[in-house]
PDB file of C-alpha atoms in Angstrom:
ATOM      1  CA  UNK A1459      38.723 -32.334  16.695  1.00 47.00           C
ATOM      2  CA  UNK A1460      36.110 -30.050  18.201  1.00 54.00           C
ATOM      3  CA  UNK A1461      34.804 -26.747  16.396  1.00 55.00           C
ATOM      4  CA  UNK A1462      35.159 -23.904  18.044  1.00 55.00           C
ATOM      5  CA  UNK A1463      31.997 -21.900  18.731  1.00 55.00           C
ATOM      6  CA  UNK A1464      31.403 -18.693  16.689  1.00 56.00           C
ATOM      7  CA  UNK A1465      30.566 -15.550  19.431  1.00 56.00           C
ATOM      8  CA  UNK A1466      28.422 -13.112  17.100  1.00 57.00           C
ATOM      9  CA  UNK A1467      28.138  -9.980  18.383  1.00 56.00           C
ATOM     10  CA  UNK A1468      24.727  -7.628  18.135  1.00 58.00           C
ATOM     11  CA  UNK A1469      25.408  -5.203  15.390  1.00 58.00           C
ATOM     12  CA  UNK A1470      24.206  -1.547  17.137  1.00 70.00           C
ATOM     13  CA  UNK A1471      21.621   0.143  14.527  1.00 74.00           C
ATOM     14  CA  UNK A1472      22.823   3.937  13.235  1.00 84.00           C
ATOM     15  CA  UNK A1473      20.618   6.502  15.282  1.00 87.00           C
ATOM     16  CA  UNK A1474      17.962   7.400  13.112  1.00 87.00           C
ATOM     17  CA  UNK A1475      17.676   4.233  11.018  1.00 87.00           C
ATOM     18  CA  UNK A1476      14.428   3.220   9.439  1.00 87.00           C
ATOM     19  CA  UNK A1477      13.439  -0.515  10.841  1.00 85.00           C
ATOM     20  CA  UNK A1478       9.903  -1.760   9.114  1.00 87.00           C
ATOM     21  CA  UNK A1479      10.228  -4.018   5.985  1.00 87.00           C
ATOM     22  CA  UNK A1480       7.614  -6.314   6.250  1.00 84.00           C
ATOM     23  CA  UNK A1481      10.499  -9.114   5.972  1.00 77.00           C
ATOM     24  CA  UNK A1482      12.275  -7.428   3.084  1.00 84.00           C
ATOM     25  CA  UNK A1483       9.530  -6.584   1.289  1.00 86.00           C
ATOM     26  CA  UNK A1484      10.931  -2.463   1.179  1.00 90.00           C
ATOM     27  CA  UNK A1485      14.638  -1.762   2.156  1.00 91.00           C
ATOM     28  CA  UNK A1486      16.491   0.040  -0.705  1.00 93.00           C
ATOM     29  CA  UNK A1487      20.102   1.604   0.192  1.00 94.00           C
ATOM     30  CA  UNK A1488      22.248   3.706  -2.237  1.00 94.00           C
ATOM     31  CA  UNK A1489      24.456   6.397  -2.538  1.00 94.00           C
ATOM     32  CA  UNK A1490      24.649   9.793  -3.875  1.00 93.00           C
ATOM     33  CA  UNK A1491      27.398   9.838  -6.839  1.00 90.00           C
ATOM     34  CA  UNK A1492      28.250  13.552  -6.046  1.00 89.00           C
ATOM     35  CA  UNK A1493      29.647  11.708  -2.414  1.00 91.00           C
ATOM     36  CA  UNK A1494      33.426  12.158  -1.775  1.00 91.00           C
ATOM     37  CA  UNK A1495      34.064   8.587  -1.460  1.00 89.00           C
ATOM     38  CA  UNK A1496      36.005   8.679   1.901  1.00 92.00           C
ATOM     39  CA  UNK A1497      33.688   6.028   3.820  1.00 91.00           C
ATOM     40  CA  UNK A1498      33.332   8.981   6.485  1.00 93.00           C
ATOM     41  CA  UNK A1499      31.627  11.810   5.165  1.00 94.00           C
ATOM     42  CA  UNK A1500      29.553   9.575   1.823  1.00 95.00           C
ATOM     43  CA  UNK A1501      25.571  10.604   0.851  1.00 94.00           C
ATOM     44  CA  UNK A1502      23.415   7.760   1.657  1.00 95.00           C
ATOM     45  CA  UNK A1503      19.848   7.324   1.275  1.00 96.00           C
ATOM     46  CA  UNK A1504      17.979   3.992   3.041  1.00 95.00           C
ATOM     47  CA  UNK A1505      14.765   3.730   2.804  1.00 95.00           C
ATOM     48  CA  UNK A1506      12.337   0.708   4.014  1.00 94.00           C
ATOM     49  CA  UNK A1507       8.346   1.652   5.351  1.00 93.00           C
ATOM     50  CA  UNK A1508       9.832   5.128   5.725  1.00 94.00           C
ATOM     51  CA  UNK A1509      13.109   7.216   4.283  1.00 96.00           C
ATOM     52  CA  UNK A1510      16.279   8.677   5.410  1.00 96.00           C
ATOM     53  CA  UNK A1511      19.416  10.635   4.797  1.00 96.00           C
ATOM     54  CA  UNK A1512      23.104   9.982   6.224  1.00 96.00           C
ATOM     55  CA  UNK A1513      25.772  12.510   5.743  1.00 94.00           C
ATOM     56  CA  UNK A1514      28.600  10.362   7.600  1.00 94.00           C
ATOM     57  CA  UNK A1515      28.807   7.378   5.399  1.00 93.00           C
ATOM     58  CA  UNK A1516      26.027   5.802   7.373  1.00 92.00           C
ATOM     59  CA  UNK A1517      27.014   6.611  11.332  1.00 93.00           C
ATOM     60  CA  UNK A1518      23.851   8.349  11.635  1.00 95.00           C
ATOM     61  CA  UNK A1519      20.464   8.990  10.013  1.00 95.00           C
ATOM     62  CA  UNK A1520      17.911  11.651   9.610  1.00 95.00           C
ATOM     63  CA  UNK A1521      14.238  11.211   8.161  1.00 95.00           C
ATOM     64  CA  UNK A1522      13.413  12.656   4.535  1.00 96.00           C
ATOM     65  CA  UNK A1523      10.335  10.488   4.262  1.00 94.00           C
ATOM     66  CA  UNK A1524       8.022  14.255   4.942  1.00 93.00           C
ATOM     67  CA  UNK A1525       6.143  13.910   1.505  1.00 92.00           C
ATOM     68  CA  UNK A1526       7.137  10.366   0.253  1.00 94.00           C
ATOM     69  CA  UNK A1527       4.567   7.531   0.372  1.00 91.00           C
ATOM     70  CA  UNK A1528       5.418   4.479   2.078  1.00 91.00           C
ATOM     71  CA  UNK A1529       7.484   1.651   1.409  1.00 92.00           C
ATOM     72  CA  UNK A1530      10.814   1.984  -0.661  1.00 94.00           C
ATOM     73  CA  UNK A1531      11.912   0.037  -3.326  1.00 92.00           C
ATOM     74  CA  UNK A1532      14.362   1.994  -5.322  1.00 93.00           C
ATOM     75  CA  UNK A1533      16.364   5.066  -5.725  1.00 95.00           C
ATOM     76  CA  UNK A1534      17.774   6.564  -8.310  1.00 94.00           C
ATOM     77  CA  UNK A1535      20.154   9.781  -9.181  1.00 94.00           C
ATOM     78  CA  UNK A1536      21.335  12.564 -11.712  1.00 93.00           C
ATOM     79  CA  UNK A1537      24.130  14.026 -11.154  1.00 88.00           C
ATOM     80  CA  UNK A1538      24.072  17.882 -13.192  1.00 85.00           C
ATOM     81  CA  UNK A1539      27.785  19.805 -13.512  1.00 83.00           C
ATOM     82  CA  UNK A1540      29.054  20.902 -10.271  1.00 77.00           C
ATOM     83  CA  UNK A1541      28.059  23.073  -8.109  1.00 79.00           C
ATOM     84  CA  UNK A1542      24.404  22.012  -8.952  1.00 83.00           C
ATOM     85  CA  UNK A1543      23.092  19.513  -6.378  1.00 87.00           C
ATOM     86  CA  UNK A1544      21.866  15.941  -7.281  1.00 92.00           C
ATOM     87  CA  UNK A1545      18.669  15.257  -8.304  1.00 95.00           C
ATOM     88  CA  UNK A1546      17.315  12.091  -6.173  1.00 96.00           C
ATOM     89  CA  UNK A1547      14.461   9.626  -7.399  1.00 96.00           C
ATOM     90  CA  UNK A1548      12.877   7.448  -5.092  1.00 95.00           C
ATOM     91  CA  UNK A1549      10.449   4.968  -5.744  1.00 93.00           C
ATOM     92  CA  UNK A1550       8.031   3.345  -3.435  1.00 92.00           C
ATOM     93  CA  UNK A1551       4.119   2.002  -3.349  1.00 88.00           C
ATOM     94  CA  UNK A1552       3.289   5.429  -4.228  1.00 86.00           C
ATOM     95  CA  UNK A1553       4.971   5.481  -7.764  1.00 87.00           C
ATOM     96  CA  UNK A1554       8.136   7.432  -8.569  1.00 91.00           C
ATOM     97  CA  UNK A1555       9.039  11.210  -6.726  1.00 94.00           C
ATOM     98  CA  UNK A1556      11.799  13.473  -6.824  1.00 95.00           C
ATOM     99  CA  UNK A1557      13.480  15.837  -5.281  1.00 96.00           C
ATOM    100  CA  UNK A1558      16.320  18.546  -5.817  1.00 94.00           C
ATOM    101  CA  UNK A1559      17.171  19.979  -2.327  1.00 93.00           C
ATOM    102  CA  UNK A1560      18.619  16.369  -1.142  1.00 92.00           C
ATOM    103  CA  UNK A1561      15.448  15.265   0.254  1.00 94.00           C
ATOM    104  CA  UNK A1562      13.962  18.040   2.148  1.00 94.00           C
ATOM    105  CA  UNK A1563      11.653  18.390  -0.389  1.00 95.00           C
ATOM    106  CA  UNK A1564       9.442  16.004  -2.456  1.00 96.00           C
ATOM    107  CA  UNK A1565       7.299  16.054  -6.367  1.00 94.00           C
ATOM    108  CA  UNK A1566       5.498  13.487  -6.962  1.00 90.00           C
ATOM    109  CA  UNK A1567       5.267  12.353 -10.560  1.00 87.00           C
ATOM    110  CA  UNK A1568       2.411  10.116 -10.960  1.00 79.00           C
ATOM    111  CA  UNK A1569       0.422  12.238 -13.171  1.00 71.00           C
ATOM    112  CA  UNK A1570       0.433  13.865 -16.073  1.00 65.00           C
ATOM    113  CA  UNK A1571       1.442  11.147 -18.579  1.00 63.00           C
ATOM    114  CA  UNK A1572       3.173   8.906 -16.419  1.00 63.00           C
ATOM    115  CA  UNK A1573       1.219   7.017 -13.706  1.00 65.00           C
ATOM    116  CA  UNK A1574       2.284   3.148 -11.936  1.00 69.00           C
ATOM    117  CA  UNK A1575      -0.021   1.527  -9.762  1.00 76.00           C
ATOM    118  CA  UNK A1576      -1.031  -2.046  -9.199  1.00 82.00           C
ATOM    119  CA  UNK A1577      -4.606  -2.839  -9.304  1.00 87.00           C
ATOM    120  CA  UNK A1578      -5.302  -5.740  -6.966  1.00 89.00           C
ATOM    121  CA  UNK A1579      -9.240  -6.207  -8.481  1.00 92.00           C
ATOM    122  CA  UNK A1580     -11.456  -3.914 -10.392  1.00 93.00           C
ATOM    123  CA  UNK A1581     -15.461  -4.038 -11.016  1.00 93.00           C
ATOM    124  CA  UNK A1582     -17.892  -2.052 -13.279  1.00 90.00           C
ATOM    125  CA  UNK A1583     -21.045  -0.657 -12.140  1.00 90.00           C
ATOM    126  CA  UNK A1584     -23.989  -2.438 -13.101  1.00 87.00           C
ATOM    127  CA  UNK A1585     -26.040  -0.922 -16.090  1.00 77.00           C
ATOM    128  CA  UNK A1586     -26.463  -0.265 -19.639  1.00 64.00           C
ATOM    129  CA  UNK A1587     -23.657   2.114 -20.102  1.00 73.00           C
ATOM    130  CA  UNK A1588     -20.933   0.478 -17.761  1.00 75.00           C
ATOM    131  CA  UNK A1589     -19.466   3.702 -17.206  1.00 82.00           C
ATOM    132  CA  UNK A1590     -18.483   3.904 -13.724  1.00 90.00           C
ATOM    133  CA  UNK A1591     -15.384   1.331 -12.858  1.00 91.00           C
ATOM    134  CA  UNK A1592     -13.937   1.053  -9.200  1.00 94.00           C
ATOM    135  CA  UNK A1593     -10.656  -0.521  -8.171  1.00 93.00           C
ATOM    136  CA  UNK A1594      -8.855  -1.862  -5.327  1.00 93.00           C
ATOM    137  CA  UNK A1595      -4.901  -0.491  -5.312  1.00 90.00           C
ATOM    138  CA  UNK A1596      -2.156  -1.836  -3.463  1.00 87.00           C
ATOM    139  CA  UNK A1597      -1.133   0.478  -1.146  1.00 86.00           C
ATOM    140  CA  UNK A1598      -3.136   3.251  -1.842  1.00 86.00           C
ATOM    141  CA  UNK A1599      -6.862   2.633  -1.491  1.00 91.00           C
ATOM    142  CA  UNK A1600      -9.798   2.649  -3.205  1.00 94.00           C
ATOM    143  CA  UNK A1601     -10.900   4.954  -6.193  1.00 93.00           C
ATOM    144  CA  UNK A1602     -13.861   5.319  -8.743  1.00 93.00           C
ATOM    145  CA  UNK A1603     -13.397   6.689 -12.602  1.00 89.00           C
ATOM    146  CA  UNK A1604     -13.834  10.086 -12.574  1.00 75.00           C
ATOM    147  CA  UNK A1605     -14.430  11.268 -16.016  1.00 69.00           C
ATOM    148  CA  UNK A1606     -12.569   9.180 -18.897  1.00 68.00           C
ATOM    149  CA  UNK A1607      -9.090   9.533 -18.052  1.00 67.00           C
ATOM    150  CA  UNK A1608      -9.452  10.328 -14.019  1.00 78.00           C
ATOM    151  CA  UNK A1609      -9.573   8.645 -10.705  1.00 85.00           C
ATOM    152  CA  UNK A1610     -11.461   9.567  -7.704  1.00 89.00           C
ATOM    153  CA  UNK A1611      -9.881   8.275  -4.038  1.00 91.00           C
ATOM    154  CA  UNK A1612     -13.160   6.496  -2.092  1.00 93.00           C
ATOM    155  CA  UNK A1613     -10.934   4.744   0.257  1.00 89.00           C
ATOM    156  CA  UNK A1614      -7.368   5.119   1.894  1.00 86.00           C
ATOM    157  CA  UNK A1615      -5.138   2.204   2.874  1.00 86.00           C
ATOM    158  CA  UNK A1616      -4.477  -0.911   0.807  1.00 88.00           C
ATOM    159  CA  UNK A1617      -7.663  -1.944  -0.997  1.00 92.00           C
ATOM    160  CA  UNK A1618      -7.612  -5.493  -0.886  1.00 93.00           C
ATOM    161  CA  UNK A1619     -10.938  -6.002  -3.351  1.00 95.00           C
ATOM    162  CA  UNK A1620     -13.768  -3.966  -4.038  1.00 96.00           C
ATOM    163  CA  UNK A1621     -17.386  -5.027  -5.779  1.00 96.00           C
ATOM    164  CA  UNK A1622     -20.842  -3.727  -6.682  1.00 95.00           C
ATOM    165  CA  UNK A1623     -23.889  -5.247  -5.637  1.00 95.00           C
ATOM    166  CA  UNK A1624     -25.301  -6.972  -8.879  1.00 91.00           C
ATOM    167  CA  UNK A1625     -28.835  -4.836  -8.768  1.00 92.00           C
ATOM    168  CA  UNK A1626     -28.656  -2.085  -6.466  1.00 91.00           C
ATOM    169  CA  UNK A1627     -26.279  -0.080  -8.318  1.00 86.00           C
ATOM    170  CA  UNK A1628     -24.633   2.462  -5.703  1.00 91.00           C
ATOM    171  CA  UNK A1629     -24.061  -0.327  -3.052  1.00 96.00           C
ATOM    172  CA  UNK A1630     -20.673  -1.160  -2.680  1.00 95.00           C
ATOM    173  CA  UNK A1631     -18.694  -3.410  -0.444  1.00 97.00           C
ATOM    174  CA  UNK A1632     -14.426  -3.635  -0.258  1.00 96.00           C
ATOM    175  CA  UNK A1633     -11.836  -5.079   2.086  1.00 96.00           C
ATOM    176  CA  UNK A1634      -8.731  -3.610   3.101  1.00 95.00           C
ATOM    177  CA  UNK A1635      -5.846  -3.134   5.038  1.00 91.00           C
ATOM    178  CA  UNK A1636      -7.126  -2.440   8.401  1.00 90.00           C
ATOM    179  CA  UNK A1637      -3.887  -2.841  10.779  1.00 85.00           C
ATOM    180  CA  UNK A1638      -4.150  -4.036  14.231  1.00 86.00           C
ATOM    181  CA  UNK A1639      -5.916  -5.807  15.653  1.00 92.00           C
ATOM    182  CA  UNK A1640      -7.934  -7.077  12.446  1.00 93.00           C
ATOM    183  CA  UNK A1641      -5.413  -6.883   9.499  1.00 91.00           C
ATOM    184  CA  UNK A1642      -8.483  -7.014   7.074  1.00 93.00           C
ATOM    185  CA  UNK A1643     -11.885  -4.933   7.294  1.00 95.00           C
ATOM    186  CA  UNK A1644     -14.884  -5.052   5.375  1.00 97.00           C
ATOM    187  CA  UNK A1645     -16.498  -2.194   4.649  1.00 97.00           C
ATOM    188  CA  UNK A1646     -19.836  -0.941   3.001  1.00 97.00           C
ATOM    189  CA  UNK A1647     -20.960   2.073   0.818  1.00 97.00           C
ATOM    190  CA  UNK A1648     -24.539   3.049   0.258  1.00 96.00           C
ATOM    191  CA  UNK A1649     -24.166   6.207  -1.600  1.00 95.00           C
ATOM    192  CA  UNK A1650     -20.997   4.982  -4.300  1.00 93.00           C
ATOM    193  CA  UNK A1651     -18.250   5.271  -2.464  1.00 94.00           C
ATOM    194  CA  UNK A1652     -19.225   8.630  -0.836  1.00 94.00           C
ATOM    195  CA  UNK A1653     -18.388   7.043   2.390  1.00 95.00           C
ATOM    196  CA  UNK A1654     -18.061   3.376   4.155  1.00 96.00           C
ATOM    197  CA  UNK A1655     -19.162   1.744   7.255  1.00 96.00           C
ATOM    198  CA  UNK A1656     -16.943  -1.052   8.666  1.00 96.00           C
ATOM    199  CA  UNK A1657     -18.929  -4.520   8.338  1.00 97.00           C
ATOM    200  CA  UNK A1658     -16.052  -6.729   8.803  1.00 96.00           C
ATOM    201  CA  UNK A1659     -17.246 -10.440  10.464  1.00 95.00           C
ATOM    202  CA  UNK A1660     -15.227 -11.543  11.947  1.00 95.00           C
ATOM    203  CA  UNK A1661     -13.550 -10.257  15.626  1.00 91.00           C
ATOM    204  CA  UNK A1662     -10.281  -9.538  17.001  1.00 90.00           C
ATOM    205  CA  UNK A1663      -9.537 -13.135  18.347  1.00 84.00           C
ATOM    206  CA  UNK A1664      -8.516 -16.254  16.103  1.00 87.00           C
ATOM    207  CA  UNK A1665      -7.067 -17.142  12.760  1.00 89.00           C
ATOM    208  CA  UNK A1666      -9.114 -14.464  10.422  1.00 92.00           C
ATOM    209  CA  UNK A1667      -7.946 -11.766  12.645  1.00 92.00           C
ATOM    210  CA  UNK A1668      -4.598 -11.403  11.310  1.00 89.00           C
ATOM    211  CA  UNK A1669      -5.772 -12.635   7.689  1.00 90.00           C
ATOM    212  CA  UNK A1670      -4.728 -10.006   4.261  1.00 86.00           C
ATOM    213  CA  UNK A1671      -6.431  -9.576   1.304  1.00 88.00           C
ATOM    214  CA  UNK A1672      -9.778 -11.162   1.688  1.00 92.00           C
ATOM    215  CA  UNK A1673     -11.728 -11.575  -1.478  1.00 93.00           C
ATOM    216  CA  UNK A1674     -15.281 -10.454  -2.621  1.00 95.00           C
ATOM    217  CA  UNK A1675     -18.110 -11.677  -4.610  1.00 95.00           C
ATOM    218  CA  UNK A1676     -21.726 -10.743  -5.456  1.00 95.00           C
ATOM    219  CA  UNK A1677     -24.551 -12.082  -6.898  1.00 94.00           C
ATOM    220  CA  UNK A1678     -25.149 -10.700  -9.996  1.00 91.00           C
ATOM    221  CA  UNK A1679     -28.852 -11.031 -10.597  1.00 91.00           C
ATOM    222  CA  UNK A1680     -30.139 -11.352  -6.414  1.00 93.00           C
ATOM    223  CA  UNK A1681     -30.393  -8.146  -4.892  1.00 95.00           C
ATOM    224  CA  UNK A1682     -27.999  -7.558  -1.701  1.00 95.00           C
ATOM    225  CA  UNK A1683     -26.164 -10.561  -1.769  1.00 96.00           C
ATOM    226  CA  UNK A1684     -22.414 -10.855  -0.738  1.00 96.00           C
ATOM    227  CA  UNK A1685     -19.540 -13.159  -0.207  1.00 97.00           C
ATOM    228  CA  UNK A1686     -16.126 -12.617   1.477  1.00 96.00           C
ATOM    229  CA  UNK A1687     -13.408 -15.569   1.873  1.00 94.00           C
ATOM    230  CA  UNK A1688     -10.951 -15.381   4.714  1.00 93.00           C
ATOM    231  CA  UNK A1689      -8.447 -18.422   5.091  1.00 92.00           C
ATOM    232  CA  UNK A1690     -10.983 -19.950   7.717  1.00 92.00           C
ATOM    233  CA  UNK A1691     -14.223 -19.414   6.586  1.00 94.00           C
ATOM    234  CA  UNK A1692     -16.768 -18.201   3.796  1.00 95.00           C
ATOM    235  CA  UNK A1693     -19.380 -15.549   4.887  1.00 96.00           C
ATOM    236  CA  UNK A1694     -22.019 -14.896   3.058  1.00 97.00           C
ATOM    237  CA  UNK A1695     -24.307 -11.366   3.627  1.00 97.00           C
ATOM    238  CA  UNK A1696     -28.168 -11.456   2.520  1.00 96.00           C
ATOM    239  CA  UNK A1697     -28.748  -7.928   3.648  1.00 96.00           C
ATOM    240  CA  UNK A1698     -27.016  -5.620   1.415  1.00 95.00           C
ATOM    241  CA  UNK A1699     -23.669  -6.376   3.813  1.00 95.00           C
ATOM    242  CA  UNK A1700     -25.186  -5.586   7.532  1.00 95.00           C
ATOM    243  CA  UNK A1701     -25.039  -9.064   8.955  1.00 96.00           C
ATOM    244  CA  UNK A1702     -23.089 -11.845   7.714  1.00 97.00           C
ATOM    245  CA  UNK A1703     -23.261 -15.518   8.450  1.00 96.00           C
ATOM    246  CA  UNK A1704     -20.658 -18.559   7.475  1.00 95.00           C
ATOM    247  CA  UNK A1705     -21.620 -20.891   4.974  1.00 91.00           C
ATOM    248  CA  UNK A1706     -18.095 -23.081   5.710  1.00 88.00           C
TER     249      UNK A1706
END
């Protein structure tokens, strides 16, 4: 006996609807408890690279993401005695933020006492005192210590790695995110991460172009001398980071 063939039809996408999740990598979809819980006229909130607000049980969407960082990956809700609206928590790469007004308006709470970030590599300034540290963060960039407690932003983006040149002490070189069409850059600081100058190696065309996260070394004890993997090649800078040429 033959199967019959299944016919799936396209599902049509709610107008409004966020679409980026890097392959499920952010897409977070609840509902607000104070809904009525008809399936017509239900509070949701779906969020994946961006966020957004339905009022009609999903028919149609609106953005709320004015505020928000990137890339959801949980909400959360209180729910205070009528008529009091519900207080919304969404968290993303950017750490946890709330808001009171049903999304038209965002607080971030990342400081203060409570901060969550993930620190893809860290290095310390080279020295006696060791008391400068810089640190690559997913999602959100590059930063220096400020003062014993603080962070300074040097770079925006995802910072992929970030290292000190082992003599020179305010020369600084760090990959990250760089989009299309090179997914990862290399850039260099002369002046401590007052500013950067793109050094990446490789080009637009081949395998390295669309390579993440590309790691860094330096010599500790040779002035100006760096290395950066990719998953093709290792390049290796004698120059403070100007020119670059493959070792293998």
């Amino acid at each position: 006996m033959r199967r019959a063939a299944t016919i799936r039809k396209p599902v049509a996408v709610p107008a409004g609807a966020p679409a980026t999740t890097f392959n499920g990598y952010c897409m977070a979809l609840a509902v607000d408890p104070a809904s009525p819980g008809d399936g017509v006229n239900d509070i949701l909130f779906w969020g994946t690279q961006n966020q957004t607000r339905s009022a009609d049980s999903g028919a149609s969407f609106s953005n709320v993401s004015s505020g928000l960082h990137a890339d959801t990956h949980a909400w959360g809700f209180f729910q205070p005695p009528a008529p009091a609206t519900t207080t919304i928590y969404c968290g993303n790469d950017g750490g946890i933020y709330r808001s009171t007004d049903d999304g038209a308006n965002w607080t971030a709470l990342n400081s203060g006492g409570f901060q969550t970030t993930l620190i893809y590599n860290m290095d310390i300034k080279p020295g006696a005192t060791g008391d400068v540290t810089v640190g690559a963060f997913q999602d959100n960039g590059h930063k220096r210590t400020d003062g014993p407690l603080g962070w300074t932003t040097i770079g925006g983006a995802d910072g992929w790695d970030i290292v000190y040149d082992g003599v020179t002490a305010d020369r600084l070189v760090a990959t990250r995110n760089g989009g299309a069409p090179i997914s990862t850059r290399v850039i260099l600081s002369t002046d401590d991460g007052g500013s950067f100058a793109d050094v990446t190696p490789w080009g637009a065309g081949g395998a390295e172009a669309g390579f993440y996260a590309a790691g860094l070394a330096a010599d500790p004890t040779n002035d100006g001398i760096f290395y950066v993997s990719s998953n093709t090649n290792i390049w290796q800078s004698l120059d403070g980071g100007n020119n670059w040429r493959i070792l293998f």
